[in-house]
mmCIF file of C-alpha atoms and ligand atoms in Angstrom:
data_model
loop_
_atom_site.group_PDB
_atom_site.id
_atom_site.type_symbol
_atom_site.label_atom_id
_atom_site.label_comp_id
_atom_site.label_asym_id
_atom_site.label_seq_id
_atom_site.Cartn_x
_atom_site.Cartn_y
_atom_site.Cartn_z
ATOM 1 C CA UNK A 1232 86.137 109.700 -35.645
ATOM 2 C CA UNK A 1233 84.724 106.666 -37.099
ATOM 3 C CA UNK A 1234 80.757 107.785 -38.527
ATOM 4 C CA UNK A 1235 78.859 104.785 -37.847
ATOM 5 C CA UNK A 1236 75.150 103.975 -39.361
ATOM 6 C CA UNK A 1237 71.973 102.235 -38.051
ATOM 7 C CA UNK A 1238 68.357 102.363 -38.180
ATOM 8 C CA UNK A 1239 66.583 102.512 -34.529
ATOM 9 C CA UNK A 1240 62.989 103.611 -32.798
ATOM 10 C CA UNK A 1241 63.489 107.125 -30.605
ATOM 11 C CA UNK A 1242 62.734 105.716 -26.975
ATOM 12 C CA UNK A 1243 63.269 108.521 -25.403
ATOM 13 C CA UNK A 1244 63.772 112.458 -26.738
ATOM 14 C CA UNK A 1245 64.480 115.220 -24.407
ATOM 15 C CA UNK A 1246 65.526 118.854 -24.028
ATOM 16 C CA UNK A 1247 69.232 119.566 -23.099
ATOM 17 C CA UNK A 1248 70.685 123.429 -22.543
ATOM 18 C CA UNK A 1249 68.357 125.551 -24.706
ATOM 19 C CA UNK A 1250 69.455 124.730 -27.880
ATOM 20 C CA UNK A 1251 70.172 120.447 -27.356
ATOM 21 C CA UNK A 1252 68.343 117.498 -27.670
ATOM 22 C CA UNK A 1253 69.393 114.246 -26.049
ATOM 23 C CA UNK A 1254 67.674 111.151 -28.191
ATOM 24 C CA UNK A 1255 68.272 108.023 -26.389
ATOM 25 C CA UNK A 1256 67.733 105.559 -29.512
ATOM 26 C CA UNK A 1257 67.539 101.799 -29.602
ATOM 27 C CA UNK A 1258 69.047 100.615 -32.807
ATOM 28 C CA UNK A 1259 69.211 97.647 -34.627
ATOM 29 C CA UNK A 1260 73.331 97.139 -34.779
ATOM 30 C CA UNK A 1261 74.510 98.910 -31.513
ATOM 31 C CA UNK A 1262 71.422 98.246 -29.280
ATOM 32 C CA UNK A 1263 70.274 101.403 -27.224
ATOM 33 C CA UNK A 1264 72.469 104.408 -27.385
ATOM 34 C CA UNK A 1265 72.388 107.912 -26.293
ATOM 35 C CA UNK A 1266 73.121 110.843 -28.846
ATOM 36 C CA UNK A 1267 73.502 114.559 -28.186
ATOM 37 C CA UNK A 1268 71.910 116.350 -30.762
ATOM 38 C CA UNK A 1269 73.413 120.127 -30.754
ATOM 39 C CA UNK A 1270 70.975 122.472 -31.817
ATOM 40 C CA UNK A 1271 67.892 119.798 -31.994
ATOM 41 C CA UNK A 1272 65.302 121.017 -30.371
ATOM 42 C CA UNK A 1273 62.027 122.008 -31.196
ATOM 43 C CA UNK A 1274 61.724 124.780 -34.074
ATOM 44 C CA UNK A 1275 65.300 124.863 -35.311
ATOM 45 C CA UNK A 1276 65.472 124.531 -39.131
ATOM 46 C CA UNK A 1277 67.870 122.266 -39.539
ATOM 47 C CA UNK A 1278 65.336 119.723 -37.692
ATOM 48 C CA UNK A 1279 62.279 120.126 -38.891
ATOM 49 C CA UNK A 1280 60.770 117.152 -36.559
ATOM 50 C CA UNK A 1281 61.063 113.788 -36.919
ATOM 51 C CA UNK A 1282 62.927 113.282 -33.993
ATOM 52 C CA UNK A 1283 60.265 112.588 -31.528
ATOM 53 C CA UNK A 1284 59.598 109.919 -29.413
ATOM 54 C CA UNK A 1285 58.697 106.563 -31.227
ATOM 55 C CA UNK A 1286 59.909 107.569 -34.360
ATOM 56 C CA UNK A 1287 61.693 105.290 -36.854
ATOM 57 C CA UNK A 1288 64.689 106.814 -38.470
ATOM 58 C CA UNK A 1289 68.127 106.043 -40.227
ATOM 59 C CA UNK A 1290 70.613 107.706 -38.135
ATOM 60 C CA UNK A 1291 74.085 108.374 -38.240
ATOM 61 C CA UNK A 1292 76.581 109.650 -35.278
ATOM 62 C CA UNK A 1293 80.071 109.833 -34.628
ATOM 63 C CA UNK A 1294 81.240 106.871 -32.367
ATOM 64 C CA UNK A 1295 83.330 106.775 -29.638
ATOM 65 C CA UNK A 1296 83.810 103.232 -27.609
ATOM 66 C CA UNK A 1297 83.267 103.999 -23.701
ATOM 67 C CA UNK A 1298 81.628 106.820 -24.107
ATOM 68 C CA UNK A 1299 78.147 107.503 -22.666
ATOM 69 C CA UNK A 1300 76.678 110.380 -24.982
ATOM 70 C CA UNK A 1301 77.521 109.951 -28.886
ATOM 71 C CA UNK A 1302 77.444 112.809 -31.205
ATOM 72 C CA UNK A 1303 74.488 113.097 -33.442
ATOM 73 C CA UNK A 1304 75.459 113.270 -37.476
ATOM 74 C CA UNK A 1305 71.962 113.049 -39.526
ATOM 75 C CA UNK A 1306 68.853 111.313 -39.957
ATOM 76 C CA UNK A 1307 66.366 110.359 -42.296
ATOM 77 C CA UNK A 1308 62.803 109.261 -40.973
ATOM 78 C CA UNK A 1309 61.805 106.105 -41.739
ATOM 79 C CA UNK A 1310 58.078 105.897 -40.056
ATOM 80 C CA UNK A 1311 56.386 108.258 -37.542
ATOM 81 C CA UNK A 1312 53.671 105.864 -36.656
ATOM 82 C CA UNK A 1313 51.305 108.959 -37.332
ATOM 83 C CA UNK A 1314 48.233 105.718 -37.602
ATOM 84 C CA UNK A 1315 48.482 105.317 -33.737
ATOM 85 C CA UNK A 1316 49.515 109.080 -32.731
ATOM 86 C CA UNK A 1317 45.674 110.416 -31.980
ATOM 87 C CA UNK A 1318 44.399 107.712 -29.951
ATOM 88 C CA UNK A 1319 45.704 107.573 -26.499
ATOM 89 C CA UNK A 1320 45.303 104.076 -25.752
ATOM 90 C CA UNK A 1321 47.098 103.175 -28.929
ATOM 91 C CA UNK A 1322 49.676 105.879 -28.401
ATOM 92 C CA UNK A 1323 50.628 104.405 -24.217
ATOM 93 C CA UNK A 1324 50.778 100.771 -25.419
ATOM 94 C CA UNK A 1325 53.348 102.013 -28.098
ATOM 95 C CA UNK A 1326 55.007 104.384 -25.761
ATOM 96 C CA UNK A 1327 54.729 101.277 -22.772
ATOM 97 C CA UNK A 1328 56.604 98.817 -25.010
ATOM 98 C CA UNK A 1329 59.300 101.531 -25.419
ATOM 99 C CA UNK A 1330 59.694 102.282 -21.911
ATOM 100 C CA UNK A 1331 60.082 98.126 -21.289
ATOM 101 C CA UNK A 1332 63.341 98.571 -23.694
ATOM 102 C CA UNK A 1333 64.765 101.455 -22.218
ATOM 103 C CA UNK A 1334 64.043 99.829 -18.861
ATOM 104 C CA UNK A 1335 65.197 95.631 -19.374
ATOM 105 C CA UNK A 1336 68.380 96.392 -21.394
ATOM 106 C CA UNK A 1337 71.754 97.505 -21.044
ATOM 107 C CA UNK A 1338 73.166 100.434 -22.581
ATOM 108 C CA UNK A 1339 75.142 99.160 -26.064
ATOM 109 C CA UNK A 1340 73.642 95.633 -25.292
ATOM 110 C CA UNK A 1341 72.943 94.419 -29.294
ATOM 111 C CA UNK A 1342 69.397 92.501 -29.449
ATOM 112 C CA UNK A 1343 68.427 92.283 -32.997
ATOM 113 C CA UNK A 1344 65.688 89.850 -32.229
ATOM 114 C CA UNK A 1345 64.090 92.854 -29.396
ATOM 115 C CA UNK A 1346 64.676 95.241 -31.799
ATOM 116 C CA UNK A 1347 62.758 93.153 -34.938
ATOM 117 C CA UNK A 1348 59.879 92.400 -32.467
ATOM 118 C CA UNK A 1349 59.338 96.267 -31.415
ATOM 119 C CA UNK A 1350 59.353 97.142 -34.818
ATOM 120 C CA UNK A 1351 56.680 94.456 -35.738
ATOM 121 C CA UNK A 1352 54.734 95.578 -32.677
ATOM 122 C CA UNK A 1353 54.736 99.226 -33.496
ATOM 123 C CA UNK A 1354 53.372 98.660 -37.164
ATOM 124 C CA UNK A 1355 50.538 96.299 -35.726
ATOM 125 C CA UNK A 1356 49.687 98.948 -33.602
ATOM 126 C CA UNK A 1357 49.654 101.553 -35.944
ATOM 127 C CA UNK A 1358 47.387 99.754 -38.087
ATOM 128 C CA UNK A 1359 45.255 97.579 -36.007
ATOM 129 C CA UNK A 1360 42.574 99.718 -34.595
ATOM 130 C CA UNK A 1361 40.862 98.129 -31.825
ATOM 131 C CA UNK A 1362 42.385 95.970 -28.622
ATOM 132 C CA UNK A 1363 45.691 97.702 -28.793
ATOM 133 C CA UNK A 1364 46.272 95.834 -25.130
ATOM 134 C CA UNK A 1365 46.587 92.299 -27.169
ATOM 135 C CA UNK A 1366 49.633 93.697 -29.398
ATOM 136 C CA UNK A 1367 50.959 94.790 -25.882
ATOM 137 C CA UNK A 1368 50.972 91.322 -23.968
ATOM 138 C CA UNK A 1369 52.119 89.520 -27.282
ATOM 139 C CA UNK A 1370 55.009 91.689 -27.299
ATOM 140 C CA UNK A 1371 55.879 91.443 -23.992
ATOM 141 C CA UNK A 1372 55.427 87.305 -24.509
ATOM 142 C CA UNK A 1373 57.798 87.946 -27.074
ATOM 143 C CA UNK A 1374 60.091 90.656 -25.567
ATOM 144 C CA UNK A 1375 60.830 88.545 -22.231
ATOM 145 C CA UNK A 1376 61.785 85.663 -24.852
ATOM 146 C CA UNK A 1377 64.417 87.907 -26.405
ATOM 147 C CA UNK A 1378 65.345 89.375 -23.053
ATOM 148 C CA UNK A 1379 66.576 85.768 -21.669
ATOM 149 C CA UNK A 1380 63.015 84.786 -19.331
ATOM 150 C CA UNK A 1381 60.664 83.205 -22.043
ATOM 151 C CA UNK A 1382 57.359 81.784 -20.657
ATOM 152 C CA UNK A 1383 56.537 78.167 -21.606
ATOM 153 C CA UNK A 1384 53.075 78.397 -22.291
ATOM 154 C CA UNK A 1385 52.485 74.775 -24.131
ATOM 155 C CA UNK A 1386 51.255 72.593 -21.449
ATOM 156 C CA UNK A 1387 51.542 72.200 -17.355
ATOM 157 C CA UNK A 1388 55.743 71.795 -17.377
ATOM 158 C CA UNK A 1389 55.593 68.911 -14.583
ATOM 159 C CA UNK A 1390 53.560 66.745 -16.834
ATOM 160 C CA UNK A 1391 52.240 67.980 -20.126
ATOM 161 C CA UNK A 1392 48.734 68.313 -19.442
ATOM 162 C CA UNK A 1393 46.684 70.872 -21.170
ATOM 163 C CA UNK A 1394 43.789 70.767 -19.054
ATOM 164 C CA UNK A 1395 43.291 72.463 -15.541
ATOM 165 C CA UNK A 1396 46.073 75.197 -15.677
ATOM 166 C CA UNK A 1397 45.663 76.911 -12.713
ATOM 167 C CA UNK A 1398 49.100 78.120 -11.775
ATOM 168 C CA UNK A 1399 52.427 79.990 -12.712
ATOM 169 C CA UNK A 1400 55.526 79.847 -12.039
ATOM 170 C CA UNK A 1401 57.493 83.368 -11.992
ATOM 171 C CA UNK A 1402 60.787 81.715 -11.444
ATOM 172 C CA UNK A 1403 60.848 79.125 -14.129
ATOM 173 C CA UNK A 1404 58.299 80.810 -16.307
ATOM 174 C CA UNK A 1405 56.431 77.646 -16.570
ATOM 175 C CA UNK A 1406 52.139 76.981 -15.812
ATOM 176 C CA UNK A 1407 51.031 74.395 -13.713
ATOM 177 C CA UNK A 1408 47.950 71.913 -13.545
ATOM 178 C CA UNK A 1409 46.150 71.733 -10.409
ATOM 179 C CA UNK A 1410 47.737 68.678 -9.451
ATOM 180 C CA UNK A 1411 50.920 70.549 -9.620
ATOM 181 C CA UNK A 1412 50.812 73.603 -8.244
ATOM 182 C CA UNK A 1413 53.572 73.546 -5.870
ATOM 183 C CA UNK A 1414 53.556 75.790 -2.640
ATOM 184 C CA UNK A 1415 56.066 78.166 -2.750
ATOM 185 C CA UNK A 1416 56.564 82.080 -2.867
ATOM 186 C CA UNK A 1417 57.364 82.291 -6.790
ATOM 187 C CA UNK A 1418 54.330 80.142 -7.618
ATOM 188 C CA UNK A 1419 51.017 82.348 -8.482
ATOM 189 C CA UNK A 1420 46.981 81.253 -8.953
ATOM 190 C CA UNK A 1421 46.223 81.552 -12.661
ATOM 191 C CA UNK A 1422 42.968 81.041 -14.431
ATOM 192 C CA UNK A 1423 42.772 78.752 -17.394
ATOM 193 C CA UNK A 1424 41.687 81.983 -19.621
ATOM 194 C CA UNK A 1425 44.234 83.729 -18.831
ATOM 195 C CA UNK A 1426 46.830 80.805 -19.742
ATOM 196 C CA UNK A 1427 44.314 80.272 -22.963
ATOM 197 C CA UNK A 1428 44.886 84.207 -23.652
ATOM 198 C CA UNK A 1429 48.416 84.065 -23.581
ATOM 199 C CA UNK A 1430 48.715 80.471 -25.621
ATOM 200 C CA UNK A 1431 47.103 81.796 -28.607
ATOM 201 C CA UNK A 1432 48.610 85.292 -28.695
ATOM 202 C CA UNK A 1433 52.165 83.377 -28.055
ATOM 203 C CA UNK A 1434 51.203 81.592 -31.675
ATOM 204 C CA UNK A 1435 49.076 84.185 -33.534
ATOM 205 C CA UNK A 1436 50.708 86.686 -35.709
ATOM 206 C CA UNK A 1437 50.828 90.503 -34.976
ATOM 207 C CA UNK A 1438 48.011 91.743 -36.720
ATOM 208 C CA UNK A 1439 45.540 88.609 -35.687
ATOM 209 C CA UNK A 1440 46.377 89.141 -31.670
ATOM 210 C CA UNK A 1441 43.340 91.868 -31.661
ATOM 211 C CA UNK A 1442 40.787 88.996 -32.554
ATOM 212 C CA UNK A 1443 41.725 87.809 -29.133
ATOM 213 C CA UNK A 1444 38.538 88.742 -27.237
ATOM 214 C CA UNK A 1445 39.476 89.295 -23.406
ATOM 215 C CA UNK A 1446 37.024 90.843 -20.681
ATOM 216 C CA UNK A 1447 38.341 93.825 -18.320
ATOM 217 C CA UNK A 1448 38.822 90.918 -15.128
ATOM 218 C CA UNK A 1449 41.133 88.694 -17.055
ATOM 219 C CA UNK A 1450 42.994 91.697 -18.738
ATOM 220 C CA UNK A 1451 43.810 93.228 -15.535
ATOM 221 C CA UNK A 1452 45.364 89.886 -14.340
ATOM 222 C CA UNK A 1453 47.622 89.352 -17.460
ATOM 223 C CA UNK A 1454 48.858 92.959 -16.808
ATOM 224 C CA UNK A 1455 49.891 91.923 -13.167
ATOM 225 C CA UNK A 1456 51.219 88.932 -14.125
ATOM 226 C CA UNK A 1457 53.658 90.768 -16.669
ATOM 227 C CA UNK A 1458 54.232 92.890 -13.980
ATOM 228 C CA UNK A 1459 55.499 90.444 -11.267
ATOM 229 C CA UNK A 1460 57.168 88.493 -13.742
ATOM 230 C CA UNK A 1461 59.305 91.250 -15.602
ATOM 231 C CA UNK A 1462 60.241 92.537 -12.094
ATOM 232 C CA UNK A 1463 61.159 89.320 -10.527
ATOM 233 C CA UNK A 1464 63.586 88.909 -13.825
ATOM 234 C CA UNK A 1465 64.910 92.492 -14.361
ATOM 235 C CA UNK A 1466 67.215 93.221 -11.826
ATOM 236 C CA UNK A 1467 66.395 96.495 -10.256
ATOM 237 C CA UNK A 1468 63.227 97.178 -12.510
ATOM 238 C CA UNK A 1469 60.256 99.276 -10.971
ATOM 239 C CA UNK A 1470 56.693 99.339 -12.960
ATOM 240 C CA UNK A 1471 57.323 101.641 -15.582
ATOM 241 C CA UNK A 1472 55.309 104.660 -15.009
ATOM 242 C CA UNK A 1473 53.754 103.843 -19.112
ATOM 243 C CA UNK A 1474 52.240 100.484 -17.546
ATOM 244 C CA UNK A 1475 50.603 102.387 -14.453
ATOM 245 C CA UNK A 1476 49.220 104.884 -17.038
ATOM 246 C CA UNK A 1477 47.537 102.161 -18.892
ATOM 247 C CA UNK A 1478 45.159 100.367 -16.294
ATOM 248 C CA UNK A 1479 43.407 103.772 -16.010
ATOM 249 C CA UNK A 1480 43.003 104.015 -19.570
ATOM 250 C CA UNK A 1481 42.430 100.200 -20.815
ATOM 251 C CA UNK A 1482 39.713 99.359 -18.449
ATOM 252 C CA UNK A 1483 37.526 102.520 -17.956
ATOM 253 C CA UNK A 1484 34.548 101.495 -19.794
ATOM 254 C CA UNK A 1485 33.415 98.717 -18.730
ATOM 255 C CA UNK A 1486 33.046 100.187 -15.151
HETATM 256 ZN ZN1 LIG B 2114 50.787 68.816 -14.160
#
């Protein structure tokens, strides 16, 4: 059986029979994939961690086309992210932006570009202290782009004016002017900040997005727009428990 190799990010690790792991791993060549590790779990020897959850590794398996559960080889860890592990905002917006992978794609579905972009958002997260819930909606700006559903944030998309935003389009993924706002069910009220918020962390880099000042009211509205948009795209998608988790923890203080 053919050994094949790629690196990938652990979405997903859990317990199978009382000596198995399953990983379910989204790698860069083969796109998500789920591996049966025999004799993985927690406290054998020949694993001594390092295949948890949100881990980077260079992993090897035995592949089979068609089939649903590969067969685990070897590994060698890459990155554990250990800068974000303690903090438990940090830690949800890592583990939310692996949930919307394992959610949006298709098993074996290749997406480099996804793949590139999780990686870049799991380092700025791992390094970037503060505002954590920037790095999230700049990845999922970029995510939905590499999913197929890319917002066009430049300008209203009827006429090219940059002033008065004050609408959204789910099904086109294009904002609005006033003058334009159309009346029909996929069409939703934005504020000007919130287009403004999304604008510059669409062209800043990972590790400026946390400059981005936001206050709790127009945070919480970015996270349901992400919300209606990403389900209104992904066929079949539910909120991902990970993005429920995070309005309790994101906005507590300043209540
Ligand atoms: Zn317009």
């Amino acid at each position: 059986m053919p050994i094949f190799q790629t690196e990938g990010i652990v979405l997903q690790s859990r317990n199978f029979s009382e000596t198995s792991k399953i990983l379910v791993v989204f790698t860069r060549d083969k796109g998500v994939v789920s591996i049966l590790v025999k004799g993985g779990r927690k406290g054998n020897k020949k694993f001594p961690g390092g295949l948890e959850t949100l881990n980077r590794i260079d992993l090897q398996y035995y592949h089979k086309q068609a089939r649903e559960l590969q067969n685990f080889k070897s590994f060698d860890l890459i990155d554990s992210f250990q800068g974000f592990r303690e903090n438990l905002s940090r830690l949800y917006t890592a583990l939310s932006l692996a949930e919307t992978v394992l959610r949006c794609t298709a098993s074996e579905d290749q997406n480099e570009a996804l793949y590139i972009s999780l990686i870049a958002a799991l380092e700025a997260i791992d390094q970037q202290e503060s505002s954590p819930w920037t790095i999230r909606w700049k990845s999922l700006l970029e995510f939905c782009k590499y999913l197929g559903f890319g917002m066009a944030l430049e300008d209203c998309s009827k006429c090219g004016s940059k002033s008065d935003i004050a609408a959204f389009d789910l099904q086109s993924g294009g904002f609005l002017c006033r003058k334009h706002t159309e009346n029909k069910p996929s069409v939703i009220n934005v504020s000007g900040e919130l287009w403004g918020t999304l604008r510059f962390l669409a062209q800043c880099n990972y590790s400026a997005a946390p400059r981005m000042n936001v206050n709790s009211t127009t945070g919480r509205r970015i996270e349901t727009l992400f919300k209606q948009y990403y389900l209104y795209h992904i066929p079949g998608l539910k909120t991902p428990e990970s993005w429920k988790k995070l309005q309790e923890i994101y906005w507590v203080r300043e209540e």
